[in-house]
Amino acid sequence: SKHPAEFPDVYRGITKQTFKQAGIRLVPDWKHPKASPNVPCMPYFIVPLSDNAYEAILYETSDTPQSQKKYRKMVVGHKNIFLKSVLYTADKPIAIVEGVFDALSVMQVGGVAVALCGISMSNKLLEELMHHKPVQPLYLMLDNDTAGQNTTKKLADCLQKANIPFVIAPLDSAYK
């Protein structure tokens, strides 16, 4: 199967421009630096999380082997919050979402977003916000599952105590 050497014009509803705006690049033949030699190289989106960390997200097509799908997302270096700097540079309210594609979806429609890269990172976000208040109100838009709802409650309680403006903006239950 032919691996893409170039960004598609649109992937999962996200345009090439939005990927590039977010600093994401597509590497046609990537594998985890610690992977064994027999692991195949596959196309991955490389998502910067900090100067020395990134998340690799599998570029899936109808040709993607099922065996590869369990390696859909991998972090190299220390997990971090995606687009964290937006907290201090945004000129409009900031969506707080769980995943990279959630953040890209918000950007795609003209918004700004920060992705936790997993709800386990909510404490890291709170730590960050206690040191430096965000420049805009936050819109809590975590996934609609139980974990997302519990994390939203926890964030809301802490933000309220810290006097940081926020809105709980739940997504329609049809969306994760």
Coordinates of C-alpha atoms in Angstrom, one line a residue, residues 23-157:
G23 CA 2.5 22.7 14.2
I24 CA 1.6 19.1 13.2
R25 CA 3.5 17.4 10.5
L26 CA 2.9 14.1 8.7
V27 CA 5.8 11.6 8.6
P28 CA 5.1 9.0 6.0
D29 CA 7.4 6.3 7.5
W30 CA 7.5 6.6 11.3
K31 CA 7.9 4.1 14.1
H32 CA 8.5 4.6 17.8
P33 CA 12.2 5.1 18.5
K34 CA 12.2 2.2 21.0
A35 CA 10.3 -0.2 18.6
S36 CA 12.0 -3.4 17.6
P37 CA 13.4 -3.5 14.0
N38 CA 10.6 -5.8 12.7
V39 CA 7.9 -3.2 13.5
P40 CA 6.8 -1.7 10.2
C41 CA 7.1 2.0 9.6
M42 CA 3.7 3.7 9.1
P43 CA 2.4 7.2 8.4
Y44 CA 1.9 9.2 11.6
F45 CA 1.0 12.7 12.5
I46 CA 3.6 14.2 14.7
V47 CA 2.0 16.5 17.3
P48 CA 4.4 18.7 19.3
L49 CA 3.7 18.6 23.1
S50 CA 6.9 20.4 24.3
D51 CA 10.4 21.0 23.1
N52 CA 11.3 17.4 23.8
A53 CA 8.0 15.5 23.6
Y54 CA 5.5 14.7 21.0
E55 CA 2.5 12.5 20.4
A56 CA 2.4 10.3 17.3
I57 CA -1.1 9.6 15.9
L58 CA -1.6 7.0 13.2
Y59 CA -2.7 8.3 9.9
E60 CA -5.4 5.7 9.2
T61 CA -6.7 4.7 5.7
S62 CA -8.6 1.8 4.5
D63 CA -5.2 0.2 3.9
T64 CA -4.1 0.5 7.5
P65 CA -3.5 -3.1 8.8
Q66 CA -5.7 -4.0 11.8
S67 CA -2.6 -5.0 13.8
Q68 CA -1.3 -1.5 13.6
K69 CA -4.4 0.1 15.0
K70 CA -3.5 -0.8 18.6
Y71 CA -0.6 1.6 18.1
R72 CA -2.9 4.4 17.2
K73 CA -1.4 6.9 19.6
M74 CA 2.0 6.9 21.2
V75 CA 3.9 9.5 23.2
V76 CA 7.6 10.1 22.9
G77 CA 9.1 12.0 25.9
H78 CA 6.9 13.3 28.7
K79 CA 3.2 13.7 28.0
N80 CA 2.2 17.3 28.0
I81 CA -0.7 19.6 27.2
F82 CA -1.2 20.3 23.4
L83 CA -1.1 24.0 22.5
K84 CA -0.6 25.0 26.2
S85 CA 0.7 28.5 25.1
V86 CA -2.8 29.3 23.8
L87 CA -3.7 29.8 27.5
Y88 CA -1.6 32.9 27.5
T89 CA -2.0 34.2 23.9
A90 CA -5.7 33.6 23.0
D91 CA -7.8 36.5 21.9
K92 CA -11.1 34.6 22.4
P93 CA -12.4 32.0 24.9
I94 CA -10.4 28.8 25.1
A95 CA -11.9 25.4 24.7
I96 CA -10.4 22.8 27.0
V97 CA -10.8 19.4 25.3
E98 CA -9.4 15.9 25.8
G99 CA -7.7 14.9 22.5
V100 CA -5.6 16.5 19.8
F101 CA -8.4 15.9 17.1
D102 CA -10.9 17.6 19.5
A103 CA -8.6 20.7 19.6
L104 CA -8.2 20.6 15.8
S105 CA -11.9 20.4 15.3
V106 CA -12.4 23.6 17.4
M107 CA -9.6 25.3 15.5
Q108 CA -11.2 24.2 12.2
V109 CA -14.3 26.3 13.0
G110 CA -12.3 29.3 14.0
G111 CA -11.9 28.7 17.8
V112 CA -8.9 28.2 20.0
A113 CA -8.3 25.1 22.1
V114 CA -6.0 23.3 24.4
A115 CA -6.0 19.5 24.5
L116 CA -5.2 17.6 27.7
C117 CA -4.0 14.6 25.7
G118 CA -5.9 12.3 28.1
I119 CA -7.9 13.2 31.2
S120 CA -5.1 12.0 33.4
M121 CA -3.5 15.3 32.5
S122 CA -6.2 17.4 34.1
N123 CA -4.0 17.8 37.2
K124 CA -1.2 19.1 35.1
L125 CA -3.6 21.7 33.6
L126 CA -4.7 22.8 37.0
E127 CA -1.1 23.1 38.2
E128 CA -0.4 25.3 35.2
L129 CA -3.4 27.5 35.8
M130 CA -2.7 28.0 39.5
H131 CA 0.8 29.4 38.5
H132 CA -0.4 31.5 35.5
K133 CA -4.0 32.5 35.1
P134 CA -5.3 32.2 31.5
V135 CA -5.9 35.4 29.5
Q136 CA -9.4 34.3 28.4
P137 CA -12.3 32.4 30.0
L138 CA -12.2 28.6 29.6
Y139 CA -14.8 26.5 27.9
L140 CA -14.8 23.0 29.5
M141 CA -15.6 20.7 26.6
L142 CA -14.4 17.2 27.7
D143 CA -15.8 14.0 26.3
N144 CA -19.3 13.1 27.2
D145 CA -18.4 9.8 28.9
T146 CA -18.3 9.2 32.7
A147 CA -14.6 10.0 32.9
G148 CA -15.1 13.2 31.0
Q149 CA -18.0 14.3 33.1
N150 CA -16.1 13.5 36.4
T151 CA -13.1 15.4 35.2
T152 CA -15.3 18.4 34.1
K153 CA -16.7 18.5 37.7
K154 CA -13.3 18.4 39.2
L155 CA -11.9 21.1 36.9
A156 CA -15.0 23.3 37.5
D157 CA -14.6 23.0 41.3

